[in-house]
């Protein structure tokens, strides 16, 4: 009885405690709802709502609505969103809490990343263009650099080979400031100098530093501009998971109108009556092209607490090209971790890795690889006889029936193998320590490696390309490693009305490149491709190389702000590079800039119309040391010789030493004006710049051959180039209503490039034509002209017979129907009546008059629409394809059907004739002006009431189209061309002077994309 009584007594006392616990549990179910809006009443999508010091949080939906359950009435809700000041509210007895977030100072005066730090945009004295995450992900791209096209004034972006899967991208900031040295901008990703672009979905923002004030902190690598990439970081709050999936269907944007089999046979019979028509009627373009596709899937998650933030993502991208047998596949991962270890110490690590595999087909032929440059499938699809099939009557691959002996394009595309595998890995660690209040020390250490293997196989079934050698296989490897360490102090102090920031640092970077290549010919079987080089009967000469470049730097910067009105920025960097000789191994690159916030003066401070007015001016020096290693040293070259019938190795002088070789130096002036109207609903930036680049790194061929050096054209500092231009950036918030918004971003820029000085003032002639063209000079460098202007004969129409029109002449032996050209008088004013090389002149300029981009964004409730146009006005294109199709030794365009005949004299097309010289004339130089609908995207965000039931924060579905419309008068496939000529495709130095040529480019693609984005 006593035990039972005791048990009941204890139970009686526990019952109130149980009820209290239940009451506490019930109180945890307090549900709070509300909306989060900006000061102008616009709902904020994705604002964070969390319980202070608790792992409880949510985000707002498209209408700014949120629902959250809090522990009790003492809970404090924290409302936060990028660009707005955080707000904390005690729950108390409230069940509904509506919050209006005020724009933070950082939002009103946007924070932009600059070299080794960040600044309020209103405090920036240099010329900086910013591109944010939503612009970069407006449409799917393989390379995030492609998303810059048309987004930033003064920045020109172009694929090196049209829509080729995995093709590299060329970027120019304010024109090409060099001739022989690399003109690519410096890419800096999360502080790692010389990194590659991450995936667009991983990028928070991109800043392009364009003038010396902004870029001089990078010294000898800043003359071509600097692109700063900041990847996404985790934020305090609940774990956020994003899944992005896109699928695109792609097709070519254009085809050439070529002769069919019957038309081709009639055409050839005009040239050779004995020509016998072949048995087929093949559309080689139709056989070569197909519908392509891209798949782009990304998974990312991020979150954080008071002490640690993290972001991680994985991406899979695959593209099947619009040319058969061409594709690209890549897997990428990225991770950012930032940890606040103590009140003073912060640590972080950035990891990046990717593996890509490219299966390519040969395009942009240099004309050096076979008889007639017979491995370029695009140009061969235009050239090859349409009255032949893929196989002849014996079941063997056909070769062309006219002109050069070349394999047919289908056989080359389907039977050859060109496989490239590339691994990129990067790790960057940092520690940031607050030594004293306002004084911070940051140290970073980074390592990256790039390993690339290329396997090339041409089977013996390709009769012209590799049949005579029994098949050819080559494997080449490139390994590049990059180590960087940077250490710098930053001091910030307010002294009365002065805001002072000082930066001082040291940087060391080492880049190592190793290459090797081996190959063989004469295979018994084509089965093993390039994986069985020992199966070849003839080994090709193996090659290997090693190069190393080191650069050590000291740098400093002063930022001074007086009373938020007057700004001063001064930078200096000293670089010492192993690329240059002992006499000039180091150089100093200074810059200075001023800014005046006129709108903060008393006479404008309360102006209701002008909300921002700032004047900027800067001057500074940047450098370019982007040449290959050992250019200043005396070098020897190994050769093979024969002594007594035996092959022996020998060494001969290759290059003379140049102990005075130094950097190219660009002296840059920038004057800018930033304006904002009606509370910055209209923002306008205007910039004028002038860049004088001196001590150009040019190949000087004046060295006498009798000195015995193999390389007679050694690099010297001779020559000058000038670039000047004007840029406009306009951003407007046209309509901002509760359910409807409309914003517009517009940029416009022009660049004038002039060669100011060359070696001895002598013209430098260059050739971009394929190797089997007979012409030697297609463009040139001339003092007073833009780099790479076209050179040739000025076409004056068709000769009708009889007396020649005044000022014209023809080639010797011409007859009615042949081409007329301008007969240029000699220095005495006398014309000789015959066309020869003395009658060649400048016949075009590939530099556009201006480029532009305009984006309109619309939102209506849950619907969003993005429309983006991009284009270029002016800028000529040399249509080398048209020259080939007019030569008579291949197929032709349907324009030949309107050729001159005695009964068809009212035409600009000369008579049918065999023109094997293939010379460049103004007839083939066309206006490359174009306007392109780059992207149109329609999206729909499913209402939160629907997604909430599924436990999902946000679901957005979209459909978009890329390159749907192009408005141009250019007769070729596309006015955006990038054939770099017989020097090889894709070369940065070729891109400086060889621009605007069209031949064998992989076609630009038109895409329709379907996407879904889910956030948990």
Coordinates of N, CA, C and O in Angstrom, one line a residue, residues 823-889:
X823 N 42.8 51.5 -111.9 CA 44.2 51.6 -112.3 C 44.8 52.8 -111.5 O 44.5 54.0 -111.8
X824 N 45.6 52.5 -110.6 CA 46.2 53.5 -109.7 C 47.4 54.2 -110.4 O 48.3 53.5 -110.8
X825 N 47.3 55.5 -110.5 CA 48.5 56.2 -111.2 C 49.7 56.1 -110.3 O 49.7 56.0 -109.1
X826 N 50.9 56.2 -110.9 CA 52.1 56.2 -110.2 C 52.4 57.6 -109.6 O 51.5 58.5 -109.7
X827 N 53.6 57.8 -109.0 CA 53.9 59.0 -108.3 C 53.9 60.2 -109.2 O 53.8 61.4 -108.8
X828 N 54.0 59.9 -110.5 CA 54.0 61.0 -111.5 C 52.5 61.3 -112.1 O 52.4 62.0 -113.0
X829 N 51.6 60.5 -111.5 CA 50.2 60.7 -112.0 C 49.9 59.9 -113.2 O 48.9 60.2 -113.9
X830 N 50.7 59.0 -113.6 CA 50.5 58.2 -114.9 C 50.0 56.8 -114.6 O 50.5 56.1 -113.7
X831 N 48.9 56.4 -115.2 CA 48.4 55.1 -115.1 C 48.9 54.3 -116.3 O 48.9 54.7 -117.4
X832 N 49.3 53.0 -116.0 CA 49.9 52.2 -117.1 C 48.9 51.4 -117.9 O 49.3 50.7 -118.8
X833 N 47.6 51.4 -117.5 CA 46.6 50.7 -118.3 C 46.6 49.2 -118.0 O 45.9 48.5 -118.7
X834 N 47.4 48.7 -117.1 CA 47.4 47.3 -116.8 C 47.4 47.1 -115.3 O 47.9 47.9 -114.5
X835 N 46.6 46.1 -114.9 CA 46.5 45.8 -113.4 C 47.7 44.9 -113.0 O 47.9 43.8 -113.6
X836 N 48.4 45.3 -112.0 CA 49.4 44.5 -111.4 C 49.5 44.9 -109.9 O 48.6 45.6 -109.4
X837 N 50.5 44.4 -109.2 CA 50.5 44.6 -107.7 C 50.6 46.1 -107.4 O 50.3 46.5 -106.2
X838 N 51.1 46.9 -108.3 CA 51.1 48.4 -108.0 C 49.7 49.0 -107.9 O 49.6 50.1 -107.4
X839 N 48.7 48.3 -108.3 CA 47.4 48.8 -108.2 C 46.6 48.3 -107.0 O 45.4 48.5 -106.9
X840 N 47.3 47.6 -106.1 CA 46.6 47.2 -104.8 C 46.6 48.4 -103.9 O 47.4 49.3 -103.8
X841 N 45.5 48.4 -103.0 CA 45.3 49.5 -102.1 C 44.5 48.9 -100.9 O 44.1 47.8 -100.9
X842 N 44.3 49.8 -99.9 CA 43.5 49.4 -98.8 C 42.0 49.4 -99.3 O 41.5 50.4 -99.8
X843 N 41.4 48.3 -99.0 CA 40.0 48.1 -99.6 C 39.0 47.8 -98.5 O 37.8 47.4 -98.8
X844 N 39.3 47.9 -97.2 CA 38.4 47.7 -96.1 C 39.0 47.7 -94.8 O 40.2 47.6 -94.6
X845 N 38.2 47.9 -93.8 CA 38.6 48.0 -92.4 C 37.7 47.1 -91.5 O 36.5 47.3 -91.5
X846 N 38.2 46.0 -90.9 CA 37.4 45.1 -90.1 C 36.9 45.7 -88.8 O 36.0 45.1 -88.1
X847 N 37.4 46.9 -88.4 CA 37.0 47.5 -87.1 C 35.6 48.1 -87.2 O 35.3 48.9 -88.0
X848 N 34.6 47.6 -86.3 CA 33.3 48.2 -86.4 C 33.3 49.7 -86.0 O 34.2 50.1 -85.2
X849 N 32.4 50.5 -86.5 CA 32.2 51.9 -86.1 C 31.8 51.9 -84.7 O 32.3 52.7 -83.9
X850 N 30.9 51.0 -84.3 CA 30.5 50.9 -82.9 C 29.7 49.6 -82.7 O 29.2 49.0 -83.6
X851 N 29.7 49.2 -81.4 CA 29.0 48.0 -81.0 C 28.0 48.4 -79.9 O 28.2 49.4 -79.2
X852 N 27.0 47.6 -79.7 CA 26.0 48.0 -78.7 C 25.2 46.7 -78.2 O 25.3 45.6 -78.8
X853 N 24.5 46.9 -77.1 CA 23.6 45.9 -76.6 C 22.5 46.5 -75.9 O 22.7 47.6 -75.2
X854 N 21.3 46.0 -76.0 CA 20.2 46.5 -75.3 C 19.3 45.4 -74.7 O 19.0 44.5 -75.4
X855 N 19.0 45.5 -73.4 CA 18.2 44.5 -72.8 C 17.0 45.1 -72.1 O 17.1 46.1 -71.4
X856 N 15.9 44.5 -72.3 CA 14.6 44.9 -71.7 C 14.1 43.7 -70.8 O 14.0 42.6 -71.3
X857 N 13.8 44.0 -69.6 CA 13.3 43.0 -68.7 C 11.9 43.4 -68.2 O 11.7 44.6 -67.8
X858 N 11.0 42.5 -68.3 CA 9.6 42.8 -67.9 C 9.2 41.7 -66.9 O 9.5 40.6 -67.0
X859 N 8.4 42.2 -65.9 CA 7.8 41.2 -65.0 C 6.3 41.6 -64.8 O 6.0 42.8 -64.7
X860 N 5.4 40.6 -64.9 CA 4.0 40.8 -64.6 C 3.6 39.7 -63.7 O 3.5 38.5 -64.1
X861 N 3.3 40.0 -62.4 CA 3.0 39.0 -61.4 C 4.1 37.9 -61.4 O 5.2 38.2 -61.1
X862 N 3.7 36.7 -61.8 CA 4.6 35.6 -61.8 C 5.3 35.4 -63.1 O 6.0 34.4 -63.3
X863 N 5.1 36.2 -64.1 CA 5.7 36.1 -65.4 C 6.8 37.0 -65.6 O 6.8 38.2 -65.2
X864 N 7.9 36.6 -66.2 CA 9.1 37.5 -66.5 C 9.5 37.2 -67.9 O 9.4 36.1 -68.5
X865 N 9.9 38.3 -68.6 CA 10.3 38.3 -70.0 C 11.6 39.1 -70.1 O 11.7 40.2 -69.7
X866 N 12.6 38.5 -70.8 CA 13.9 39.1 -71.1 C 14.1 39.1 -72.6 O 13.9 38.1 -73.3
X867 N 14.4 40.3 -73.2 CA 14.6 40.5 -74.6 C 16.0 41.2 -74.7 O 16.1 42.3 -74.2
X868 N 16.9 40.6 -75.4 CA 18.3 41.1 -75.5 C 18.7 41.2 -77.0 O 18.7 40.1 -77.6
X869 N 19.0 42.4 -77.4 CA 19.5 42.6 -78.8 C 21.0 43.0 -78.7 O 21.4 43.7 -77.7
X870 N 21.8 42.5 -79.6 CA 23.2 42.9 -79.6 C 23.7 43.0 -81.1 O 23.1 42.4 -82.0
X871 N 24.6 43.9 -81.3 CA 25.0 44.1 -82.7 C 26.3 45.0 -82.9 O 26.9 45.5 -81.9
X872 N 26.7 45.1 -84.1 CA 27.8 45.9 -84.5 C 27.5 46.7 -85.8 O 26.9 46.1 -86.7
X873 N 27.9 47.9 -85.9 CA 27.6 48.7 -87.1 C 29.0 49.1 -87.7 O 29.9 49.6 -87.0
X874 N 29.1 48.9 -89.0 CA 30.4 49.1 -89.7 C 31.3 47.8 -89.4 O 30.8 46.8 -88.9
X875 N 32.4 47.9 -89.9 CA 33.3 46.7 -89.8 C 33.1 45.8 -91.0 O 32.1 45.2 -91.2
X876 N 34.2 45.8 -91.8 CA 34.1 45.0 -93.1 C 34.4 43.5 -92.9 O 35.2 43.2 -91.9
X877 N 33.9 42.7 -93.7 CA 34.3 41.2 -93.7 C 34.9 40.9 -95.1 O 34.3 41.2 -96.1
X878 N 36.0 40.2 -95.0 CA 36.6 39.7 -96.3 C 36.1 38.2 -96.5 O 36.5 37.3 -95.7
X879 N 35.3 38.1 -97.5 CA 34.6 36.8 -97.7 C 35.5 35.9 -98.6 O 35.3 35.8 -99.8
X880 N 36.4 35.2 -97.9 CA 37.3 34.3 -98.6 C 36.5 33.1 -99.2 O 36.9 32.5 -100.2
X881 N 35.4 32.7 -98.6 CA 34.6 31.6 -99.1 C 34.1 32.0 -100.5 O 34.0 31.2 -101.5
X882 N 33.6 33.3 -100.7 CA 33.1 33.7 -102.0 C 34.2 33.7 -103.0 O 33.9 33.5 -104.2
X883 N 35.4 34.0 -102.6 CA 36.5 34.0 -103.6 C 36.7 32.5 -104.1 O 36.8 32.3 -105.3
X884 N 36.7 31.6 -103.2 CA 36.8 30.2 -103.6 C 35.6 29.8 -104.5 O 35.8 29.1 -105.5
X885 N 34.4 30.2 -104.2 CA 33.3 29.8 -105.0 C 33.2 30.5 -106.3 O 32.3 30.2 -107.1
X886 N 34.0 31.4 -106.6 CA 34.0 32.2 -107.8 C 35.2 31.7 -108.7 O 35.3 32.2 -109.8
X887 N 36.0 30.8 -108.2 CA 37.3 30.4 -108.8 C 37.1 29.5 -110.0 O 38.0 29.4 -110.8
X888 N 36.0 28.8 -110.1 CA 35.8 27.8 -111.2 C 36.3 26.4 -111.0 O 36.1 25.5 -111.8
X889 N 37.1 26.2 -109.9 CA 37.7 24.9 -109.7 C 37.0 24.2 -108.5 O 37.6 23.4 -107.8

